[in-house]
Amino acid sequence: HRDLGVMDISLFDFDSFYGTKFGMDKAARLEYGDSQMTHAMLFTGVDLDSKGKPTKWRVENSWGDKGGDKGYHIMTDKWFDNYNYEVVVHKSCLPDDLVKIFETSEPIPLKPWDPMGALAK
């Protein structure tokens, strides 16, 4: 809900309301153009459960202070899993095994039309 600043895939139960299933997985949404990478957000906080697993994220939207709490929104981890495609993380925050992969692997060039090839179309 953009005005309230809540990003939660469980916020509305469209399946029950319409009496049908609206389930495309992330790969299908990308393939059929139902979901695209369109803008960036800055993650400013995380809520962890007792086992240290994220349950929700606090994000600052790139649209400025419109919507949410002066531009800040709450995103559930399920929404993050379903609609987040790319993250940029400083190397100092990565585990050593990922840093090693980054430093020893060759980049894989993507075609310009690949859904992962650009932030926005």
JSON list of C-alpha atoms in Angstrom, two decimals:
[
{"chain": "A", "resi": 1, "resn": "HIS", "atom": "CA", "xyz": [0.00, 0.00, 0.00]},
{"chain": "A", "resi": 2, "resn": "ARG", "atom": "CA", "xyz": [1.91, 3.00, -1.32]},
{"chain": "A", "resi": 3, "resn": "ASP", "atom": "CA", "xyz": [0.23, 5.72, 0.77]},
{"chain": "A", "resi": 4, "resn": "LEU", "atom": "CA", "xyz": [0.70, 3.84, 4.04]},
{"chain": "A", "resi": 5, "resn": "GLY", "atom": "CA", "xyz": [4.19, 2.68, 3.09]},
{"chain": "A", "resi": 6, "resn": "VAL", "atom": "CA", "xyz": [3.47, -1.03, 3.57]},
{"chain": "A", "resi": 7, "resn": "MET", "atom": "CA", "xyz": [4.87, -3.61, 1.15]},
{"chain": "A", "resi": 8, "resn": "ASP", "atom": "CA", "xyz": [3.35, -6.96, 2.10]},
{"chain": "A", "resi": 9, "resn": "ILE", "atom": "CA", "xyz": [2.17, -9.69, -0.28]},
{"chain": "A", "resi": 10, "resn": "SER", "atom": "CA", "xyz": [-0.37, -10.79, 2.36]},
{"chain": "A", "resi": 11, "resn": "LEU", "atom": "CA", "xyz": [-1.97, -7.34, 2.68]},
{"chain": "A", "resi": 12, "resn": "PHE", "atom": "CA", "xyz": [-4.79, -8.18, 0.25]},
{"chain": "A", "resi": 13, "resn": "ASP", "atom": "CA", "xyz": [-6.31, -11.63, -0.39]},
{"chain": "A", "resi": 14, "resn": "PHE", "atom": "CA", "xyz": [-7.13, -11.35, -4.11]},
{"chain": "A", "resi": 15, "resn": "ASP", "atom": "CA", "xyz": [-7.31, -15.14, -4.56]},
{"chain": "A", "resi": 16, "resn": "SER", "atom": "CA", "xyz": [-10.26, -15.46, -2.15]},
{"chain": "A", "resi": 17, "resn": "PHE", "atom": "CA", "xyz": [-11.97, -12.30, -3.35]},
{"chain": "A", "resi": 18, "resn": "TYR", "atom": "CA", "xyz": [-11.93, -13.30, -7.02]},
{"chain": "A", "resi": 19, "resn": "GLY", "atom": "CA", "xyz": [-12.24, -17.04, -6.39]},
{"chain": "A", "resi": 20, "resn": "THR", "atom": "CA", "xyz": [-9.19, -17.92, -8.48]},
{"chain": "A", "resi": 21, "resn": "LYS", "atom": "CA", "xyz": [-5.45, -18.28, -8.02]},
{"chain": "A", "resi": 22, "resn": "PHE", "atom": "CA", "xyz": [-3.20, -15.46, -9.24]},
{"chain": "A", "resi": 23, "resn": "GLY", "atom": "CA", "xyz": [0.11, -17.23, -8.71]},
{"chain": "A", "resi": 24, "resn": "MET", "atom": "CA", "xyz": [3.06, -16.59, -10.98]},
{"chain": "A", "resi": 25, "resn": "ASP", "atom": "CA", "xyz": [6.47, -17.20, -9.53]},
{"chain": "A", "resi": 26, "resn": "LYS", "atom": "CA", "xyz": [9.25, -14.63, -9.78]},
{"chain": "A", "resi": 27, "resn": "ALA", "atom": "CA", "xyz": [10.78, -16.19, -12.91]},
{"chain": "A", "resi": 28, "resn": "ALA", "atom": "CA", "xyz": [7.43, -16.24, -14.76]},
{"chain": "A", "resi": 29, "resn": "ARG", "atom": "CA", "xyz": [6.69, -12.62, -13.78]},
{"chain": "A", "resi": 30, "resn": "LEU", "atom": "CA", "xyz": [10.03, -11.57, -15.29]},
{"chain": "A", "resi": 31, "resn": "GLU", "atom": "CA", "xyz": [9.59, -13.69, -18.42]},
{"chain": "A", "resi": 32, "resn": "TYR", "atom": "CA", "xyz": [6.11, -12.35, -19.18]},
{"chain": "A", "resi": 33, "resn": "GLY", "atom": "CA", "xyz": [6.86, -8.73, -18.24]},
{"chain": "A", "resi": 34, "resn": "ASP", "atom": "CA", "xyz": [4.53, -8.73, -15.23]},
{"chain": "A", "resi": 35, "resn": "SER", "atom": "CA", "xyz": [7.36, -7.59, -12.97]},
{"chain": "A", "resi": 36, "resn": "GLN", "atom": "CA", "xyz": [10.34, -5.40, -13.81]},
{"chain": "A", "resi": 37, "resn": "MET", "atom": "CA", "xyz": [13.24, -3.71, -12.10]},
{"chain": "A", "resi": 38, "resn": "THR", "atom": "CA", "xyz": [12.09, -0.10, -12.14]},
{"chain": "A", "resi": 39, "resn": "HIS", "atom": "CA", "xyz": [13.78, 1.87, -9.39]},
{"chain": "A", "resi": 40, "resn": "ALA", "atom": "CA", "xyz": [16.06, 1.74, -6.37]},
{"chain": "A", "resi": 41, "resn": "MET", "atom": "CA", "xyz": [15.53, 1.92, -2.62]},
{"chain": "A", "resi": 42, "resn": "LEU", "atom": "CA", "xyz": [17.93, 2.29, 0.29]},
{"chain": "A", "resi": 43, "resn": "PHE", "atom": "CA", "xyz": [17.63, -0.28, 3.07]},
{"chain": "A", "resi": 44, "resn": "THR", "atom": "CA", "xyz": [17.89, 1.55, 6.40]},
{"chain": "A", "resi": 45, "resn": "GLY", "atom": "CA", "xyz": [16.92, -1.14, 8.92]},
{"chain": "A", "resi": 46, "resn": "VAL", "atom": "CA", "xyz": [15.89, -4.74, 9.46]},
{"chain": "A", "resi": 47, "resn": "ASP", "atom": "CA", "xyz": [13.71, -6.51, 12.04]},
{"chain": "A", "resi": 48, "resn": "LEU", "atom": "CA", "xyz": [15.09, -9.94, 12.97]},
{"chain": "A", "resi": 49, "resn": "ASP", "atom": "CA", "xyz": [13.26, -12.80, 14.65]},
{"chain": "A", "resi": 50, "resn": "SER", "atom": "CA", "xyz": [14.72, -14.72, 17.62]},
{"chain": "A", "resi": 51, "resn": "LYS", "atom": "CA", "xyz": [16.84, -16.83, 15.24]},
{"chain": "A", "resi": 52, "resn": "GLY", "atom": "CA", "xyz": [18.31, -13.81, 13.46]},
{"chain": "A", "resi": 53, "resn": "LYS", "atom": "CA", "xyz": [16.19, -14.23, 10.32]},
{"chain": "A", "resi": 54, "resn": "PRO", "atom": "CA", "xyz": [14.77, -11.05, 8.71]},
{"chain": "A", "resi": 55, "resn": "THR", "atom": "CA", "xyz": [11.00, -10.56, 9.06]},
{"chain": "A", "resi": 56, "resn": "LYS", "atom": "CA", "xyz": [10.71, -7.02, 7.69]},
{"chain": "A", "resi": 57, "resn": "TRP", "atom": "CA", "xyz": [12.86, -4.24, 6.30]},
{"chain": "A", "resi": 58, "resn": "ARG", "atom": "CA", "xyz": [12.78, -0.45, 6.59]},
{"chain": "A", "resi": 59, "resn": "VAL", "atom": "CA", "xyz": [13.47, 1.19, 3.23]},
{"chain": "A", "resi": 60, "resn": "GLU", "atom": "CA", "xyz": [13.84, 4.74, 2.00]},
{"chain": "A", "resi": 61, "resn": "ASN", "atom": "CA", "xyz": [12.12, 5.02, -1.36]},
{"chain": "A", "resi": 62, "resn": "SER", "atom": "CA", "xyz": [13.86, 6.80, -4.23]},
{"chain": "A", "resi": 63, "resn": "TRP", "atom": "CA", "xyz": [10.69, 8.84, -4.92]},
{"chain": "A", "resi": 64, "resn": "GLY", "atom": "CA", "xyz": [11.42, 11.25, -2.08]},
{"chain": "A", "resi": 65, "resn": "ASP", "atom": "CA", "xyz": [9.23, 11.90, 0.94]},
{"chain": "A", "resi": 66, "resn": "LYS", "atom": "CA", "xyz": [5.89, 11.12, -0.77]},
{"chain": "A", "resi": 67, "resn": "GLY", "atom": "CA", "xyz": [4.02, 8.17, 0.70]},
{"chain": "A", "resi": 68, "resn": "GLY", "atom": "CA", "xyz": [4.77, 6.08, 3.72]},
{"chain": "A", "resi": 69, "resn": "ASP", "atom": "CA", "xyz": [6.34, 7.83, 6.70]},
{"chain": "A", "resi": 70, "resn": "LYS", "atom": "CA", "xyz": [8.09, 10.77, 4.98]},
{"chain": "A", "resi": 71, "resn": "GLY", "atom": "CA", "xyz": [9.35, 8.44, 2.25]},
{"chain": "A", "resi": 72, "resn": "TYR", "atom": "CA", "xyz": [10.19, 5.51, 4.53]},
{"chain": "A", "resi": 73, "resn": "HIS", "atom": "CA", "xyz": [8.36, 2.23, 4.02]},
{"chain": "A", "resi": 74, "resn": "ILE", "atom": "CA", "xyz": [8.13, -1.16, 5.72]},
{"chain": "A", "resi": 75, "resn": "MET", "atom": "CA", "xyz": [8.71, -4.18, 3.47]},
{"chain": "A", "resi": 76, "resn": "THR", "atom": "CA", "xyz": [8.04, -7.72, 4.68]},
{"chain": "A", "resi": 77, "resn": "ASP", "atom": "CA", "xyz": [10.71, -10.30, 3.96]},
{"chain": "A", "resi": 78, "resn": "LYS", "atom": "CA", "xyz": [8.21, -12.20, 1.77]},
{"chain": "A", "resi": 79, "resn": "TRP", "atom": "CA", "xyz": [7.72, -9.08, -0.37]},
{"chain": "A", "resi": 80, "resn": "PHE", "atom": "CA", "xyz": [11.51, -8.69, -0.54]},
{"chain": "A", "resi": 81, "resn": "ASP", "atom": "CA", "xyz": [11.89, -12.32, -1.71]},
{"chain": "A", "resi": 82, "resn": "ASN", "atom": "CA", "xyz": [9.18, -11.90, -4.36]},
{"chain": "A", "resi": 83, "resn": "TYR", "atom": "CA", "xyz": [10.04, -8.50, -5.82]},
{"chain": "A", "resi": 84, "resn": "ASN", "atom": "CA", "xyz": [13.69, -7.73, -5.10]},
{"chain": "A", "resi": 85, "resn": "TYR", "atom": "CA", "xyz": [16.09, -8.56, -7.93]},
{"chain": "A", "resi": 86, "resn": "GLU", "atom": "CA", "xyz": [19.40, -6.90, -7.20]},
{"chain": "A", "resi": 87, "resn": "VAL", "atom": "CA", "xyz": [21.21, -5.55, -4.17]},
{"chain": "A", "resi": 88, "resn": "VAL", "atom": "CA", "xyz": [24.45, -3.67, -3.79]},
{"chain": "A", "resi": 89, "resn": "VAL", "atom": "CA", "xyz": [26.37, -4.56, -0.66]},
{"chain": "A", "resi": 90, "resn": "HIS", "atom": "CA", "xyz": [29.74, -3.16, 0.38]},
{"chain": "A", "resi": 91, "resn": "LYS", "atom": "CA", "xyz": [32.40, -5.90, 0.31]},
{"chain": "A", "resi": 92, "resn": "SER", "atom": "CA", "xyz": [33.21, -5.30, 3.98]},
{"chain": "A", "resi": 93, "resn": "CYS", "atom": "CA", "xyz": [29.70, -6.56, 4.86]},
{"chain": "A", "resi": 94, "resn": "LEU", "atom": "CA", "xyz": [29.99, -9.82, 2.89]},
{"chain": "A", "resi": 95, "resn": "PRO", "atom": "CA", "xyz": [31.12, -13.19, 4.23]},
{"chain": "A", "resi": 96, "resn": "ASP", "atom": "CA", "xyz": [34.59, -14.26, 3.11]},
{"chain": "A", "resi": 97, "resn": "ASP", "atom": "CA", "xyz": [33.31, -17.04, 0.82]},
{"chain": "A", "resi": 98, "resn": "LEU", "atom": "CA", "xyz": [31.28, -14.53, -1.25]},
{"chain": "A", "resi": 99, "resn": "VAL", "atom": "CA", "xyz": [34.19, -12.08, -1.42]},
{"chain": "A", "resi": 100, "resn": "LYS", "atom": "CA", "xyz": [36.38, -14.91, -2.75]},
{"chain": "A", "resi": 101, "resn": "ILE", "atom": "CA", "xyz": [33.83, -15.74, -5.47]},
{"chain": "A", "resi": 102, "resn": "PHE", "atom": "CA", "xyz": [33.61, -12.07, -6.42]},
{"chain": "A", "resi": 103, "resn": "GLU", "atom": "CA", "xyz": [37.39, -11.71, -6.63]},
{"chain": "A", "resi": 104, "resn": "THR", "atom": "CA", "xyz": [38.10, -14.96, -8.53]},
{"chain": "A", "resi": 105, "resn": "SER", "atom": "CA", "xyz": [35.14, -15.28, -10.92]},
{"chain": "A", "resi": 106, "resn": "GLU", "atom": "CA", "xyz": [34.80, -13.90, -14.41]},
{"chain": "A", "resi": 107, "resn": "PRO", "atom": "CA", "xyz": [31.78, -11.62, -14.99]},
{"chain": "A", "resi": 108, "resn": "ILE", "atom": "CA", "xyz": [28.99, -13.01, -17.15]},
{"chain": "A", "resi": 109, "resn": "PRO", "atom": "CA", "xyz": [27.96, -10.44, -19.79]},
{"chain": "A", "resi": 110, "resn": "LEU", "atom": "CA", "xyz": [24.20, -10.11, -20.21]},
{"chain": "A", "resi": 111, "resn": "LYS", "atom": "CA", "xyz": [22.41, -9.33, -23.45]},
{"chain": "A", "resi": 112, "resn": "PRO", "atom": "CA", "xyz": [20.78, -5.86, -23.51]},
{"chain": "A", "resi": 113, "resn": "TRP", "atom": "CA", "xyz": [17.32, -7.46, -23.66]},
{"chain": "A", "resi": 114, "resn": "ASP", "atom": "CA", "xyz": [17.95, -9.74, -20.68]},
{"chain": "A", "resi": 115, "resn": "PRO", "atom": "CA", "xyz": [15.56, -8.79, -17.82]},
{"chain": "A", "resi": 116, "resn": "MET", "atom": "CA", "xyz": [18.56, -8.62, -15.48]},
{"chain": "A", "resi": 117, "resn": "GLY", "atom": "CA", "xyz": [20.59, -6.50, -17.92]},
{"chain": "A", "resi": 118, "resn": "ALA", "atom": "CA", "xyz": [19.25, -3.09, -16.87]},
{"chain": "A", "resi": 119, "resn": "LEU", "atom": "CA", "xyz": [17.59, -1.50, -13.86]},
{"chain": "A", "resi": 120, "resn": "ALA", "atom": "CA", "xyz": [14.73, -0.05, -15.89]},
{"chain": "A", "resi": 121, "resn": "LYS", "atom": "CA", "xyz": [13.44, -0.43, -19.43]}
]
